[in-house]
PDB file of C-alpha atoms in Angstrom:
ATOM      1  CA  MET L1373     118.126  90.247  81.074  1.00  0.00           C
ATOM      2  CA  THR L1374     120.888  88.322  79.465  1.00  0.00           C
ATOM      3  CA  LYS L1375     122.017  86.298  82.352  1.00  0.00           C
ATOM      4  CA  PRO L1376     120.345  83.187  84.215  1.00  0.00           C
ATOM      5  CA  VAL L1377     117.422  84.803  86.555  1.00  0.00           C
ATOM      6  CA  SER L1378     116.343  82.575  88.707  1.00  0.00           C
ATOM      7  CA  ALA L1379     113.296  82.471  91.647  1.00  0.00           C
ATOM      8  CA  ILE L1380     113.120  81.174  95.246  1.00  0.00           C
ATOM      9  CA  ILE L1381     109.555  80.767  96.711  1.00  0.00           C
ATOM     10  CA  ASN L1382     108.381  80.271 100.408  1.00  0.00           C
ATOM     11  CA  PRO L1383     104.911  78.255  99.881  1.00  0.00           C
ATOM     12  CA  GLY L1384     104.529  78.171 103.397  1.00  0.00           C
ATOM     13  CA  SER L1385     103.953  81.873 103.255  1.00  0.00           C
ATOM     14  CA  GLY L1386     101.261  83.893 102.425  1.00  0.00           C
ATOM     15  CA  ASP L1387      97.604  82.437 101.579  1.00  0.00           C
ATOM     16  CA  GLY L1388      97.940  81.359  98.297  1.00  0.00           C
ATOM     17  CA  GLU L1389      99.516  83.881  97.041  1.00  0.00           C
ATOM     18  CA  ALA L1390     103.430  81.759  97.089  1.00  0.00           C
ATOM     19  CA  ASP L1391     100.729  79.644  93.575  1.00  0.00           C
ATOM     20  CA  GLU L1392     100.434  83.045  92.425  1.00  0.00           C
ATOM     21  CA  ILE L1393     103.624  84.228  91.794  1.00  0.00           C
ATOM     22  CA  ALA L1394     104.670  80.554  90.707  1.00  0.00           C
ATOM     23  CA  THR L1395     103.031  80.649  88.429  1.00  0.00           C
ATOM     24  CA  LEU L1396     103.629  84.563  87.533  1.00  0.00           C
ATOM     25  CA  LEU L1397     106.850  83.710  87.692  1.00  0.00           C
ATOM     26  CA  ARG L1398     107.456  80.508  86.712  1.00  0.00           C
ATOM     27  CA  GLU L1399     105.992  82.293  83.075  1.00  0.00           C
ATOM     28  CA  ARG L1400     108.410  84.650  82.669  1.00  0.00           C
ATOM     29  CA  LEU L1401     111.513  82.383  83.711  1.00  0.00           C
ATOM     30  CA  GLY L1402     110.430  78.962  82.476  1.00  0.00           C
ATOM     31  CA  ASP L1403     110.033  76.063  85.059  1.00  0.00           C
ATOM     32  CA  ALA L1404     113.493  75.291  86.149  1.00  0.00           C
ATOM     33  CA  ALA L1405     114.416  78.647  87.322  1.00  0.00           C
ATOM     34  CA  VAL L1406     111.696  78.384  89.928  1.00  0.00           C
ATOM     35  CA  HIS L1407     113.236  76.854  93.101  1.00  0.00           C
ATOM     36  CA  LEU L1408     109.833  75.979  96.201  1.00  0.00           C
ATOM     37  CA  LEU L1409     111.888  75.700  99.508  1.00  0.00           C
ATOM     38  CA  GLN L1410     111.338  72.005 101.220  1.00  0.00           C
ATOM     39  CA  PRO L1411     110.265  72.100 104.733  1.00  0.00           C
ATOM     40  CA  GLY L1412     114.061  73.105 106.671  1.00  0.00           C
ATOM     41  CA  GLU L1413     115.794  74.170 103.520  1.00  0.00           C
ATOM     42  CA  ASP L1414     118.946  76.251 104.503  1.00  0.00           C
ATOM     43  CA  ILE L1415     118.015  79.452 102.233  1.00  0.00           C
ATOM     44  CA  THR L1416     120.937  81.151 102.905  1.00  0.00           C
ATOM     45  CA  ALA L1417     122.635  78.765 101.032  1.00  0.00           C
ATOM     46  CA  ARG L1418     120.699  78.293  98.757  1.00  0.00           C
ATOM     47  CA  ALA L1419     120.573  81.221  97.574  1.00  0.00           C
ATOM     48  CA  ARG L1420     124.513  80.999  97.804  1.00  0.00           C
ATOM     49  CA  GLU L1421     124.060  78.385  95.221  1.00  0.00           C
ATOM     50  CA  GLU L1422     122.136  80.309  92.597  1.00  0.00           C
ATOM     51  CA  VAL L1423     125.048  82.896  92.766  1.00  0.00           C
ATOM     52  CA  GLN L1424     127.348  79.640  92.344  1.00  0.00           C
ATOM     53  CA  ARG L1425     125.237  79.232  89.395  1.00  0.00           C
ATOM     54  CA  GLY L1426     126.273  82.476  87.297  1.00  0.00           C
ATOM     55  CA  ALA L1427     122.613  83.858  88.354  1.00  0.00           C
ATOM     56  CA  ALA L1428     122.308  87.886  87.766  1.00  0.00           C
ATOM     57  CA  ARG L1429     119.595  87.915  90.141  1.00  0.00           C
ATOM     58  CA  VAL L1430     117.510  86.098  92.540  1.00  0.00           C
ATOM     59  CA  VAL L1431     113.831  86.267  92.831  1.00  0.00           C
ATOM     60  CA  ALA L1432     113.225  85.944  96.727  1.00  0.00           C
ATOM     61  CA  ALA L1433     109.532  85.716  97.263  1.00  0.00           C
ATOM     62  CA  GLY L1434     108.367  84.502 101.479  1.00  0.00           C
ATOM     63  CA  GLY L1435     108.308  86.638 104.545  1.00  0.00           C
ATOM     64  CA  ASP L1436     110.719  88.827 106.031  1.00  0.00           C
ATOM     65  CA  GLY L1437     112.755  86.110 107.504  1.00  0.00           C
ATOM     66  CA  THR L1438     113.037  84.838 103.779  1.00  0.00           C
ATOM     67  CA  ILE L1439     114.002  87.749 101.784  1.00  0.00           C
ATOM     68  CA  ALA L1440     116.468  88.325 104.516  1.00  0.00           C
ATOM     69  CA  ALA L1441     118.241  85.302 103.973  1.00  0.00           C
ATOM     70  CA  VAL L1442     118.049  85.712 100.838  1.00  0.00           C
ATOM     71  CA  ALA L1443     119.669  88.230 101.264  1.00  0.00           C
ATOM     72  CA  HIS L1444     122.071  86.980 103.787  1.00  0.00           C
ATOM     73  CA  GLY L1445     122.979  84.746 100.668  1.00  0.00           C
ATOM     74  CA  LEU L1446     123.495  87.164  98.255  1.00  0.00           C
ATOM     75  CA  MET L1447     125.714  89.652  99.775  1.00  0.00           C
ATOM     76  CA  HIS L1448     128.464  91.601  98.562  1.00  0.00           C
ATOM     77  CA  THR L1449     128.156  89.622  95.274  1.00  0.00           C
ATOM     78  CA  ASP L1450     127.586  91.789  91.672  1.00  0.00           C
ATOM     79  CA  THR L1451     123.981  89.163  91.845  1.00  0.00           C
ATOM     80  CA  VAL L1452     120.866  91.235  91.856  1.00  0.00           C
ATOM     81  CA  LEU L1453     117.760  90.443  94.786  1.00  0.00           C
ATOM     82  CA  GLY L1454     113.974  90.575  93.665  1.00  0.00           C
ATOM     83  CA  VAL L1455     111.365  90.859  96.728  1.00  0.00           C
ATOM     84  CA  VAL L1456     108.306  90.094  96.090  1.00  0.00           C
ATOM     85  CA  SER L1457     106.995  90.286  99.612  1.00  0.00           C
ATOM     86  CA  THR L1458     103.715  87.108 100.706  1.00  0.00           C
ATOM     87  CA  GLY L1459     104.022  87.548 104.532  1.00  0.00           C
ATOM     88  CA  THR L1460     102.695  88.655 107.323  1.00  0.00           C
ATOM     89  CA  PHE L1461     103.595  91.866 107.791  1.00  0.00           C
ATOM     90  CA  ASN L1462     106.652  92.045 104.664  1.00  0.00           C
ATOM     91  CA  ASN L1463     108.340  95.131 106.613  1.00  0.00           C
ATOM     92  CA  ILE L1464     111.366  94.972 104.447  1.00  0.00           C
ATOM     93  CA  ALA L1465     109.385  95.007 101.439  1.00  0.00           C
ATOM     94  CA  ALA L1466     106.930  97.953 102.590  1.00  0.00           C
ATOM     95  CA  ALA L1467     111.063  99.670 103.106  1.00  0.00           C
ATOM     96  CA  LEU L1468     111.916  99.377  99.738  1.00  0.00           C
ATOM     97  CA  GLU L1469     108.088  99.797  98.253  1.00  0.00           C
ATOM     98  CA  ILE L1470     107.554  97.076  96.901  1.00  0.00           C
ATOM     99  CA  PRO L1471     103.800  97.131  95.829  1.00  0.00           C
ATOM    100  CA  GLU L1472     100.933  94.639  97.420  1.00  0.00           C
ATOM    101  CA  GLU L1473      99.973  93.065  94.806  1.00  0.00           C
ATOM    102  CA  PRO L1474     101.766  89.530  93.103  1.00  0.00           C
ATOM    103  CA  ALA L1475     102.163  90.781  89.385  1.00  0.00           C
ATOM    104  CA  ALA L1476     103.042  94.354  90.436  1.00  0.00           C
ATOM    105  CA  ALA L1477     105.486  93.299  91.971  1.00  0.00           C
ATOM    106  CA  VAL L1478     107.075  90.282  89.650  1.00  0.00           C
ATOM    107  CA  ASP L1479     107.268  93.409  87.510  1.00  0.00           C
ATOM    108  CA  VAL L1480     110.039  95.292  90.107  1.00  0.00           C
ATOM    109  CA  ALA L1481     110.807  92.040  90.715  1.00  0.00           C
ATOM    110  CA  LEU L1482     112.965  91.421  87.477  1.00  0.00           C
ATOM    111  CA  GLY L1483     112.584  95.773  86.601  1.00  0.00           C
ATOM    112  CA  ASP L1484     116.108  97.146  85.101  1.00  0.00           C
ATOM    113  CA  THR L1485     115.761 100.421  88.522  1.00  0.00           C
ATOM    114  CA  LEU L1486     118.410  99.354  90.831  1.00  0.00           C
ATOM    115  CA  GLY L1487     118.899 100.492  94.491  1.00  0.00           C
ATOM    116  CA  TRP L1488     121.050  99.194  97.471  1.00  0.00           C
ATOM    117  CA  ILE L1489     120.076  98.117 100.852  1.00  0.00           C
ATOM    118  CA  THR L1490     121.881  98.480 104.519  1.00  0.00           C
ATOM    119  CA  ALA L1491     122.670  95.033 106.507  1.00  0.00           C
ATOM    120  CA  GLY L1492     123.271  95.471 110.017  1.00  0.00           C
ATOM    121  CA  ARG L1493     126.383  93.294 111.266  1.00  0.00           C
ATOM    122  CA  VAL L1494     126.337  92.706 116.158  1.00  0.00           C
ATOM    123  CA  ALA L1495     128.602  90.260 116.491  1.00  0.00           C
ATOM    124  CA  ASP L1496     128.344  87.410 113.281  1.00  0.00           C
ATOM    125  CA  GLU L1497     124.997  87.411 112.536  1.00  0.00           C
ATOM    126  CA  TYR L1498     123.613  90.133 109.997  1.00  0.00           C
ATOM    127  CA  PHE L1499     120.454  91.412 110.350  1.00  0.00           C
ATOM    128  CA  PHE L1500     117.563  93.509 108.138  1.00  0.00           C
ATOM    129  CA  GLU L1501     114.767  94.699 110.186  1.00  0.00           C
ATOM    130  CA  GLY L1502     116.292  95.219 112.962  1.00  0.00           C
ATOM    131  CA  ALA L1503     118.197  93.909 116.304  1.00  0.00           C
ATOM    132  CA  GLY L1504     117.389  94.199 120.008  1.00  0.00           C
ATOM    133  CA  VAL L1505     119.807  94.898 122.945  1.00  0.00           C
ATOM    134  CA  GLY L1506     118.790  94.217 125.972  1.00  0.00           C
ATOM    135  CA  LEU L1507     115.096  93.577 127.552  1.00  0.00           C
ATOM    136  CA  ALA L1508     113.524  94.016 123.902  1.00  0.00           C
ATOM    137  CA  ALA L1509     116.200  91.173 122.747  1.00  0.00           C
ATOM    138  CA  ASP L1510     114.510  88.899 125.164  1.00  0.00           C
ATOM    139  CA  LEU L1511     110.735  90.174 123.600  1.00  0.00           C
ATOM    140  CA  PHE L1512     111.993  89.119 120.383  1.00  0.00           C
ATOM    141  CA  PRO L1513     110.947  85.470 120.703  1.00  0.00           C
ATOM    142  CA  VAL L1514     108.078  86.467 122.149  1.00  0.00           C
ATOM    143  CA  GLY L1515     107.023  89.255 119.356  1.00  0.00           C
ATOM    144  CA  GLU L1516     107.620  86.420 116.662  1.00  0.00           C
ATOM    145  CA  ALA L1517     105.550  83.003 118.663  1.00  0.00           C
ATOM    146  CA  LEU L1518     102.347  85.817 118.613  1.00  0.00           C
ATOM    147  CA  LYS L1519     102.975  86.527 114.829  1.00  0.00           C
ATOM    148  CA  GLU L1520     102.788  82.960 114.347  1.00  0.00           C
ATOM    149  CA  GLY L1521      99.144  82.794 116.380  1.00  0.00           C
ATOM    150  CA  ASP L1522     101.493  81.015 119.067  1.00  0.00           C
ATOM    151  CA  PHE L1523     100.036  82.477 122.401  1.00  0.00           C
ATOM    152  CA  SER L1524     101.677  80.123 124.866  1.00  0.00           C
ATOM    153  CA  GLU L1525     105.018  82.959 125.385  1.00  0.00           C
ATOM    154  CA  LEU L1526     102.503  85.654 125.992  1.00  0.00           C
ATOM    155  CA  LEU L1527     102.481  84.766 129.625  1.00  0.00           C
ATOM    156  CA  GLY L1528     106.053  84.036 130.050  1.00  0.00           C
ATOM    157  CA  GLY L1529     107.144  87.215 128.047  1.00  0.00           C
ATOM    158  CA  ALA L1530     105.361  89.671 130.245  1.00  0.00           C
ATOM    159  CA  GLN L1531     106.381  87.893 132.857  1.00  0.00           C
ATOM    160  CA  SER L1532     109.449  88.438 132.032  1.00  0.00           C
ATOM    161  CA  PHE L1533     109.139  91.605 131.013  1.00  0.00           C
ATOM    162  CA  MET L1534     107.897  92.691 134.473  1.00  0.00           C
ATOM    163  CA  ARG L1535     111.250  91.384 136.377  1.00  0.00           C
ATOM    164  CA  GLN L1536     112.829  93.372 134.265  1.00  0.00           C
ATOM    165  CA  HIS L1537     114.758  97.242 135.150  1.00  0.00           C
ATOM    166  CA  ALA L1538     116.368 100.238 133.461  1.00  0.00           C
ATOM    167  CA  VAL L1539     119.927  99.007 132.998  1.00  0.00           C
ATOM    168  CA  SER L1540     122.917 101.352 132.784  1.00  0.00           C
ATOM    169  CA  ILE L1541     124.593 101.501 129.081  1.00  0.00           C
ATOM    170  CA  ASP L1542     127.463 103.159 128.145  1.00  0.00           C
ATOM    171  CA  CYS L1543     127.045 103.521 123.931  1.00  0.00           C
ATOM    172  CA  LEU L1544     129.364 105.184 121.523  1.00  0.00           C
ATOM    173  CA  LEU L1545     127.998 106.128 118.817  1.00  0.00           C
ATOM    174  CA  GLU L1546     129.771 106.825 115.093  1.00  0.00           C
ATOM    175  CA  PRO L1547     129.025 109.394 112.730  1.00  0.00           C
ATOM    176  CA  PRO L1548     126.251 110.442 111.043  1.00  0.00           C
ATOM    177  CA  THR L1549     126.243 110.986 115.326  1.00  0.00           C
ATOM    178  CA  PRO L1550     129.024 112.679 116.596  1.00  0.00           C
ATOM    179  CA  GLY L1551     131.171 110.476 118.232  1.00  0.00           C
ATOM    180  CA  LYS L1552     130.487 110.639 121.798  1.00  0.00           C
ATOM    181  CA  THR L1553     129.796 107.844 124.380  1.00  0.00           C
ATOM    182  CA  LEU L1554     126.171 108.744 125.925  1.00  0.00           C
ATOM    183  CA  ARG L1555     125.011 107.038 129.540  1.00  0.00           C
ATOM    184  CA  LEU L1556     122.309 105.279 129.282  1.00  0.00           C
ATOM    185  CA  GLN L1557     119.247 104.351 131.608  1.00  0.00           C
ATOM    186  CA  ALA L1558     116.717 102.321 129.501  1.00  0.00           C
ATOM    187  CA  LEU L1559     114.872  99.247 129.784  1.00  0.00           C
ATOM    188  CA  LEU L1560     114.408  98.807 126.072  1.00  0.00           C
ATOM    189  CA  LEU L1561     117.399  99.597 122.908  1.00  0.00           C
ATOM    190  CA  THR L1562     115.995  98.722 119.619  1.00  0.00           C
ATOM    191  CA  ILE L1563     118.120  99.001 116.201  1.00  0.00           C
ATOM    192  CA  SER L1564     116.931  99.717 112.630  1.00  0.00           C
ATOM    193  CA  ASN L1565     117.184  99.437 109.725  1.00  0.00           C
ATOM    194  CA  THR L1566     113.481  99.237 108.602  1.00  0.00           C
ATOM    195  CA  PRO L1567     110.946 101.781 110.291  1.00  0.00           C
ATOM    196  CA  THR L1568     108.342  98.466 111.007  1.00  0.00           C
ATOM    197  CA  ILE L1569     109.736  95.311 112.662  1.00  0.00           C
ATOM    198  CA  GLY L1570     108.065  92.271 113.560  1.00  0.00           C
ATOM    199  CA  ALA L1571     104.634  92.954 113.388  1.00  0.00           C
ATOM    200  CA  ARG L1572     104.966  96.083 111.241  1.00  0.00           C
ATOM    201  CA  LEU L1573     105.856  97.826 114.658  1.00  0.00           C
ATOM    202  CA  GLU L1574     107.310 101.427 113.975  1.00  0.00           C
ATOM    203  CA  ILE L1575     109.611 101.713 115.517  1.00  0.00           C
ATOM    204  CA  ALA L1576     112.131 103.664 113.996  1.00  0.00           C
ATOM    205  CA  PRO L1577     109.532 106.075 111.129  1.00  0.00           C
ATOM    206  CA  GLU L1578     113.019 107.988 110.093  1.00  0.00           C
ATOM    207  CA  ALA L1579     114.922 104.698 109.029  1.00  0.00           C
ATOM    208  CA  ASP L1580     115.563 103.719 105.731  1.00  0.00           C
ATOM    209  CA  ILE L1581     117.334 100.334 104.572  1.00  0.00           C
ATOM    210  CA  ARG L1582     118.347 102.073 101.743  1.00  0.00           C
ATOM    211  CA  GLU L1583     120.307 104.647 103.662  1.00  0.00           C
ATOM    212  CA  PRO L1584     123.880 103.823 104.663  1.00  0.00           C
ATOM    213  CA  TRP L1585     123.548 104.312 108.908  1.00  0.00           C
ATOM    214  CA  LEU L1586     121.399 102.373 111.581  1.00  0.00           C
ATOM    215  CA  TYR L1587     119.185 103.671 113.768  1.00  0.00           C
ATOM    216  CA  LEU L1588     119.262 103.163 117.703  1.00  0.00           C
ATOM    217  CA  THR L1589     116.482 104.331 119.519  1.00  0.00           C
ATOM    218  CA  VAL L1590     116.684 104.520 123.190  1.00  0.00           C
ATOM    219  CA  TYR L1591     112.670 104.847 125.909  1.00  0.00           C
ATOM    220  CA  SER L1592     114.072 106.773 128.665  1.00  0.00           C
ATOM    221  CA  HIS L1593     113.077 106.379 131.935  1.00  0.00           C
ATOM    222  CA  PHE L1594     109.857 104.585 130.185  1.00  0.00           C
ATOM    223  CA  GLY L1595     108.709 103.426 132.748  1.00  0.00           C
ATOM    224  CA  LYS L1596     107.265  98.930 132.780  1.00  0.00           C
ATOM    225  CA  LEU L1597     103.207 100.202 132.351  1.00  0.00           C
ATOM    226  CA  GLU L1598     104.097 103.015 130.207  1.00  0.00           C
ATOM    227  CA  ALA L1599     106.082 100.816 127.462  1.00  0.00           C
ATOM    228  CA  ILE L1600     103.731  97.932 127.646  1.00  0.00           C
ATOM    229  CA  ALA L1601     101.461 101.021 126.455  1.00  0.00           C
ATOM    230  CA  HIS L1602     103.700 102.077 124.244  1.00  0.00           C
ATOM    231  CA  PHE L1603     104.172  99.207 122.581  1.00  0.00           C
ATOM    232  CA  ALA L1604     100.515  97.760 122.499  1.00  0.00           C
ATOM    233  CA  LEU L1605      99.261 101.275 120.719  1.00  0.00           C
ATOM    234  CA  LEU L1606     102.152 100.358 118.287  1.00  0.00           C
ATOM    235  CA  ALA L1607     100.353  97.445 117.405  1.00  0.00           C
ATOM    236  CA  LEU L1608      96.831  99.211 116.982  1.00  0.00           C
ATOM    237  CA  ARG L1609      99.037 101.186 114.437  1.00  0.00           C
ATOM    238  CA  ARG L1610      98.619 104.575 116.665  1.00  0.00           C
ATOM    239  CA  LYS L1611     101.505 106.375 117.334  1.00  0.00           C
ATOM    240  CA  GLY L1612     102.431 105.392 120.671  1.00  0.00           C
ATOM    241  CA  ILE L1613     104.123 107.286 123.782  1.00  0.00           C
ATOM    242  CA  ARG L1614     106.777 109.995 121.686  1.00  0.00           C
ATOM    243  CA  GLN L1615     108.056 111.679 125.077  1.00  0.00           C
ATOM    244  CA  ARG L1616     111.133 110.486 126.068  1.00  0.00           C
ATOM    245  CA  ILE L1617     112.185 108.461 123.167  1.00  0.00           C
ATOM    246  CA  ARG L1618     115.620 109.559 121.508  1.00  0.00           C
ATOM    247  CA  ARG L1619     116.840 108.257 118.476  1.00  0.00           C
ATOM    248  CA  TYR L1620     119.982 108.201 116.845  1.00  0.00           C
ATOM    249  CA  PRO L1621     121.715 107.025 113.617  1.00  0.00           C
ATOM    250  CA  PHE L1622     125.102 105.962 113.762  1.00  0.00           C
ATOM    251  CA  SER L1623     127.619 103.503 111.483  1.00  0.00           C
ATOM    252  CA  ARG L1624     128.740 102.138 114.087  1.00  0.00           C
ATOM    253  CA  ALA L1625     127.113 101.560 117.746  1.00  0.00           C
ATOM    254  CA  THR L1626     129.551 100.190 120.926  1.00  0.00           C
ATOM    255  CA  LEU L1627     127.789  99.521 123.888  1.00  0.00           C
ATOM    256  CA  ARG L1628     128.312  98.149 126.965  1.00  0.00           C
ATOM    257  CA  GLY L1629     126.665  97.787 130.459  1.00  0.00           C
ATOM    258  CA  ALA L1630     127.693  96.446 134.181  1.00  0.00           C
ATOM    259  CA  ASP L1631     126.222  93.208 133.307  1.00  0.00           C
ATOM    260  CA  PRO L1632     125.829  90.960 129.433  1.00  0.00           C
ATOM    261  CA  LEU L1633     122.981  92.060 127.401  1.00  0.00           C
ATOM    262  CA  SER L1634     121.323  89.943 125.439  1.00  0.00           C
ATOM    263  CA  VAL L1635     121.346  90.688 122.013  1.00  0.00           C
ATOM    264  CA  HIS L1636     118.889  89.405 118.810  1.00  0.00           C
ATOM    265  CA  ALA L1637     119.631  89.927 115.128  1.00  0.00           C
ATOM    266  CA  ASP L1638     116.470  90.124 113.123  1.00  0.00           C
ATOM    267  CA  THR L1639     114.692  86.923 114.661  1.00  0.00           C
ATOM    268  CA  LYS L1640     117.949  85.338 115.806  1.00  0.00           C
ATOM    269  CA  PRO L1641     119.357  85.142 119.244  1.00  0.00           C
ATOM    270  CA  VAL L1642     123.040  86.298 119.572  1.00  0.00           C
ATOM    271  CA  GLY L1643     124.221  85.523 123.169  1.00  0.00           C
ATOM    272  CA  GLU L1644     125.005  88.162 125.659  1.00  0.00           C
ATOM    273  CA  MET L1645     127.690  90.286 126.061  1.00  0.00           C
ATOM    274  CA  ALA L1646     129.660  92.165 128.304  1.00  0.00           C
ATOM    275  CA  GLU L1647     130.371  94.635 125.469  1.00  0.00           C
ATOM    276  CA  VAL L1648     128.317  94.812 122.276  1.00  0.00           C
ATOM    277  CA  VAL L1649     129.543  96.559 118.364  1.00  0.00           C
ATOM    278  CA  VAL L1650     127.192  97.044 115.817  1.00  0.00           C
ATOM    279  CA  GLU L1651     127.845  98.394 112.448  1.00  0.00           C
ATOM    280  CA  ALA L1652     125.695  99.578 109.331  1.00  0.00           C
ATOM    281  CA  VAL L1653     126.288  97.218 105.911  1.00  0.00           C
ATOM    282  CA  PRO L1654     126.295  99.773 103.488  1.00  0.00           C
ATOM    283  CA  GLU L1655     125.598  98.311 100.030  1.00  0.00           C
ATOM    284  CA  ALA L1656     124.993  94.994 101.362  1.00  0.00           C
ATOM    285  CA  VAL L1657     123.014  93.633  98.637  1.00  0.00           C
ATOM    286  CA  ARG L1658     121.302  95.505  95.049  1.00  0.00           C
ATOM    287  CA  VAL L1659     117.992  95.050  95.038  1.00  0.00           C
ATOM    288  CA  ALA L1660     115.216  96.248  92.312  1.00  0.00           C
ATOM    289  CA  ILE L1661     112.948  98.407  93.685  1.00  0.00           C
ATOM    290  CA  PRO L1662     110.377 100.218  92.107  1.00  0.00           C
ATOM    291  CA  GLY L1663     111.122 103.080  89.505  1.00  0.00           C
TER     292      GLY L1663
END
């Protein structure tokens, strides 16, 4: 690599791994190339600065939020993303089969084998793990709070869940699923780039962030207790309740409900919309992968 390579490290991610990774990267790249994020720093803006400085590659070390934010800053550029995971669940790194051991992950991040990853877009927001529509979106903040060890959201989330009911949604899917309108009655709809999301819940085993499409998962005719049991089983790394779950690959989905639908992109609330358009963005970011 003859052009500059830089690294963006989230020192607050992981349990001491960030220091080890910073040392490994300084040994390979030099002190000036390694940037430790400050609290509240705009990670995407920092990644864009590295692109403007001419970086051929930016290594992102942190959890899924850090990796996604750096990826967002590198979208539609020639700059390669290197991934070193130090988070709690590391869904993006797992989807790319990045080694968990720091030195091996750094080797991959600086290696010569490259691929592409697909982003998702809803409204003006991009996501790299998944999106939620309806009740799934309403529950995303609960999952994030629990991931951070904050159990205060759990009761409110459970109460919100029990007040919900299945909603009617018309969903037009475009290739690779043939264009047709599905009339859905469902408590939950999730959209996935990666097989797992959040607390390593296996939402869409077929999903592959390297493929040029996303997956819609529909939980049809699930009762509330069944839905709770399903996600509890997933949290325990079990298979969950597979009956009445349908998954559809798509490049573009248009969802319309009788009432406005809540939407989240990764962990960020997007808002409520009467019509939700979700698109796959193939070859959004070039990424270093295992050889």
